[in-house]
């Protein structure tokens, strides 16, 4: 079902702002690269030539940036007025998927620049926003003794729990309807810091608990969503919220509790670029990935994980966040092969998250999560996204929630 969002003129407005920033960014990159070259020893043209050339270059690049911002500001003003006049219209699932991916990669930039393409955190049902007041009036939610909160992963949205004709939330509401289970879906900007989204989710869950005071809570989280949920529980408990006391179950599907290799590879490439004076200006391009993605390097959950080195958190800087003792916690991991789990299958995992990371295993006992016996499940021949629809995975989730 389509969702109700701002008119698509806001898409043009958001994209025009990105184009302006990209153009000025290229000018910055070119100027930095030229400055690097100018500072190197040269047989032709010494300091007497370099100084005036560099001064002219600064003037040219400054002019390019000034004109770009002026034109961009005019476009933004016109589109802003047009969007107000045209009002709202439905947003198809394809657009929702593109916005989710864009927010995953550039979400912190979109938020920090107040770009209209930035996704705000909100509750949704069938793609439509649910306010606390609307929840209290929704008969299915208001009467439900158990609420299943679904938290999606990186570059995804709430509509993408629907995969291959299956939606864990809808299926569980159908199969466990006699137990009073009702699903509610979180929609959020996955490009922001996990700790930022964790604090926002803690507030959203507090409002949800206030609107539906009789319900017990269960969380089903996919991938990054599991990190956000763990962060939210930490901050909710720290703030004295009521909802952590009503939380009964947390189920993690392919959550990189200790990070994912792909982001570590991106960080290594960025470090290599910085080694050379000529390639150093290009590190700006290598950093065109969101803070949320960088959190996946080691599975950072808290603001303090970034306090010492905001751009490059070391592995041992993470604050250990154990699983809650009074909540039933379950982990589902997957590997792509068939048969017994080998060392290679453990490393490859579901294609994105290694088995050990998804199961919370770690050589350092401070970080090991220690899921209880019987509270983990390994799915064979299953990729990271297949965790959203694989029948064995669903059956295991259903059994855990039916207990």
Tab-separated table of N, CA and C in Angstrom, residues 188-247:
chain	number	residue	atom	x	y	z
A	188	UNK	N	12.707	4.508	9.781
A	188	UNK	CA	13.708	5.453	10.270
A	188	UNK	C	14.842	5.624	9.274
A	189	UNK	N	15.637	6.646	9.502
A	189	UNK	CA	16.786	6.996	8.671
A	189	UNK	C	17.981	6.161	9.122
A	190	UNK	N	18.341	5.136	8.341
A	190	UNK	CA	19.385	4.206	8.760
A	190	UNK	C	20.792	4.763	8.570
A	191	UNK	N	20.925	5.959	7.980
A	191	UNK	CA	22.235	6.549	7.794
A	191	UNK	C	22.736	7.321	9.001
A	192	UNK	N	21.873	7.564	9.964
A	192	UNK	CA	22.297	8.268	11.169
A	192	UNK	C	22.990	7.300	12.124
A	193	UNK	N	23.692	7.841	13.094
A	193	UNK	CA	24.405	6.993	14.045
A	193	UNK	C	23.442	6.019	14.721
A	194	UNK	N	23.927	4.805	14.975
A	194	UNK	CA	23.123	3.825	15.688
A	194	UNK	C	22.726	4.375	17.055
A	195	UNK	N	23.651	5.047	17.732
A	195	UNK	CA	23.336	5.594	19.056
A	195	UNK	C	22.279	6.692	18.979
A	196	UNK	N	22.314	7.489	17.909
A	196	UNK	CA	21.290	8.531	17.725
A	196	UNK	C	19.934	7.889	17.494
A	197	UNK	N	19.888	6.899	16.592
A	197	UNK	CA	18.624	6.205	16.340
A	197	UNK	C	18.168	5.430	17.576
A	198	UNK	N	19.127	4.922	18.371
A	198	UNK	CA	18.763	4.225	19.588
A	198	UNK	C	18.057	5.137	20.574
A	199	UNK	N	18.562	6.346	20.723
A	199	UNK	CA	17.928	7.298	21.631
A	199	UNK	C	16.561	7.739	21.110
A	200	UNK	N	16.464	7.931	19.797
A	200	UNK	CA	15.172	8.294	19.212
A	200	UNK	C	14.159	7.168	19.387
A	201	UNK	N	14.611	5.923	19.169
A	201	UNK	CA	13.701	4.787	19.324
A	201	UNK	C	13.261	4.630	20.776
A	202	UNK	N	14.163	4.875	21.709
A	202	UNK	CA	13.779	4.813	23.125
A	202	UNK	C	12.634	5.783	23.409
A	203	UNK	N	12.722	6.986	22.842
A	203	UNK	CA	11.642	7.959	23.017
A	203	UNK	C	10.359	7.526	22.338
A	204	UNK	N	10.486	6.949	21.130
A	204	UNK	CA	9.302	6.475	20.402
A	204	UNK	C	8.621	5.326	21.154
A	205	UNK	N	9.409	4.422	21.713
A	205	UNK	CA	8.840	3.313	22.469
A	205	UNK	C	8.197	3.800	23.763
A	206	UNK	N	8.743	4.851	24.339
A	206	UNK	CA	8.140	5.416	25.545
A	206	UNK	C	6.769	6.007	25.233
A	207	UNK	N	6.687	6.705	24.080
A	207	UNK	CA	5.392	7.259	23.650
A	207	UNK	C	4.415	6.143	23.301
A	208	UNK	N	4.934	5.078	22.659
A	208	UNK	CA	4.088	3.933	22.308
A	208	UNK	C	3.529	3.271	23.565
A	209	UNK	N	4.387	3.085	24.565
A	209	UNK	CA	3.941	2.473	25.813
A	209	UNK	C	2.909	3.341	26.520
A	210	UNK	N	3.063	4.652	26.400
A	210	UNK	CA	2.083	5.549	27.009
A	210	UNK	C	0.735	5.510	26.306
A	211	UNK	N	0.770	5.353	24.967
A	211	UNK	CA	-0.484	5.304	24.203
A	211	UNK	C	-1.199	3.971	24.376
A	212	UNK	N	-0.429	2.902	24.605
A	212	UNK	CA	-1.001	1.554	24.741
A	212	UNK	C	-0.501	0.952	26.053
A	213	UNK	N	-1.017	1.422	27.164
A	213	UNK	CA	-0.448	1.076	28.477
A	213	UNK	C	-0.616	-0.383	28.890
A	214	UNK	N	-1.498	-1.118	28.249
A	214	UNK	CA	-1.747	-2.499	28.693
A	214	UNK	C	-0.936	-3.552	27.973
A	215	UNK	N	-0.145	-3.158	26.988
A	215	UNK	CA	0.516	-4.148	26.133
A	215	UNK	C	1.926	-4.484	26.593
A	216	UNK	N	2.279	-5.773	26.458
A	216	UNK	CA	3.660	-6.204	26.622
A	216	UNK	C	4.357	-6.067	25.269
A	217	UNK	N	5.654	-5.851	25.303
A	217	UNK	CA	6.393	-5.556	24.074
A	217	UNK	C	7.330	-6.697	23.688
A	218	UNK	N	7.425	-6.912	22.387
A	218	UNK	CA	8.364	-7.860	21.801
A	218	UNK	C	9.007	-7.158	20.609
A	219	UNK	N	10.305	-7.345	20.427
A	219	UNK	CA	11.010	-6.686	19.327
A	219	UNK	C	11.577	-7.736	18.379
A	220	UNK	N	11.303	-7.559	17.090
A	220	UNK	CA	11.888	-8.379	16.034
A	220	UNK	C	12.696	-7.438	15.155
A	221	UNK	N	14.011	-7.635	15.108
A	221	UNK	CA	14.879	-6.690	14.421
A	221	UNK	C	15.754	-7.409	13.400
A	222	UNK	N	15.886	-6.795	12.234
A	222	UNK	CA	16.721	-7.348	11.167
A	222	UNK	C	17.989	-6.523	11.021
A	223	UNK	N	19.151	-7.191	10.977
A	223	UNK	CA	20.426	-6.561	10.648
A	223	UNK	C	20.727	-5.379	11.583
A	224	UNK	N	20.998	-4.177	10.999
A	224	UNK	CA	21.282	-2.994	11.809
A	224	UNK	C	20.181	-2.720	12.818
A	225	UNK	N	18.949	-3.087	12.508
A	225	UNK	CA	17.838	-2.844	13.421
A	225	UNK	C	18.082	-3.437	14.797
A	226	UNK	N	18.826	-4.561	14.858
A	226	UNK	CA	19.133	-5.161	16.146
A	226	UNK	C	20.058	-4.294	16.976
A	227	UNK	N	21.024	-3.640	16.321
A	227	UNK	CA	21.915	-2.721	17.031
A	227	UNK	C	21.129	-1.524	17.562
A	228	UNK	N	20.228	-1.001	16.728
A	228	UNK	CA	19.399	0.143	17.149
A	228	UNK	C	18.524	-0.248	18.332
A	229	UNK	N	17.965	-1.459	18.303
A	229	UNK	CA	17.101	-1.916	19.396
A	229	UNK	C	17.890	-2.077	20.691
A	230	UNK	N	19.096	-2.655	20.604
A	230	UNK	CA	19.928	-2.798	21.811
A	230	UNK	C	20.331	-1.435	22.365
A	231	UNK	N	20.654	-0.499	21.467
A	231	UNK	CA	20.999	0.857	21.893
A	231	UNK	C	19.799	1.520	22.570
A	232	UNK	N	18.613	1.325	21.992
A	232	UNK	CA	17.397	1.920	22.568
A	232	UNK	C	17.134	1.385	23.962
A	233	UNK	N	17.347	0.087	24.162
A	233	UNK	CA	17.114	-0.498	25.485
A	233	UNK	C	18.086	0.090	26.507
A	234	UNK	N	19.337	0.277	26.083
A	234	UNK	CA	20.327	0.877	26.984
A	234	UNK	C	19.897	2.287	27.399
A	235	UNK	N	19.539	3.118	26.403
A	235	UNK	CA	19.194	4.503	26.702
A	235	UNK	C	17.837	4.618	27.392
A	236	UNK	N	16.900	3.730	27.049
A	236	UNK	CA	15.602	3.748	27.718
A	236	UNK	C	15.728	3.406	29.198
A	237	UNK	N	16.564	2.417	29.502
A	237	UNK	CA	16.789	2.040	30.899
A	237	UNK	C	17.520	3.149	31.644
A	238	UNK	N	18.477	3.776	30.963
A	238	UNK	CA	19.237	4.872	31.563
A	238	UNK	C	18.336	6.055	31.900
A	239	UNK	N	17.312	6.272	31.057
A	239	UNK	CA	16.400	7.409	31.254
A	239	UNK	C	15.251	7.082	32.190
A	240	UNK	N	15.171	5.855	32.664
A	240	UNK	CA	14.092	5.484	33.571
A	240	UNK	C	12.753	5.322	32.888
A	241	UNK	N	12.761	5.015	31.587
A	241	UNK	CA	11.503	4.802	30.868
A	241	UNK	C	10.776	3.566	31.408
A	242	UNK	N	9.472	3.545	31.192
A	242	UNK	CA	8.660	2.413	31.647
A	242	UNK	C	8.729	1.234	30.676
A	243	UNK	N	8.900	1.497	29.375
A	243	UNK	CA	8.781	0.423	28.385
A	243	UNK	C	9.793	-0.713	28.559
A	244	UNK	N	11.048	-0.476	29.022
A	244	UNK	CA	11.954	-1.627	29.209
A	244	UNK	C	11.405	-2.668	30.183
A	245	UNK	N	10.607	-2.240	31.168
A	245	UNK	CA	10.030	-3.194	32.122
A	245	UNK	C	8.918	-4.023	31.490
A	246	UNK	N	8.404	-3.542	30.359
A	246	UNK	CA	7.338	-4.276	29.670
A	246	UNK	C	7.859	-5.078	28.481
A	247	UNK	N	9.169	-4.991	28.247
A	247	UNK	CA	9.775	-5.723	27.137
A	247	UNK	C	9.994	-7.178	27.540
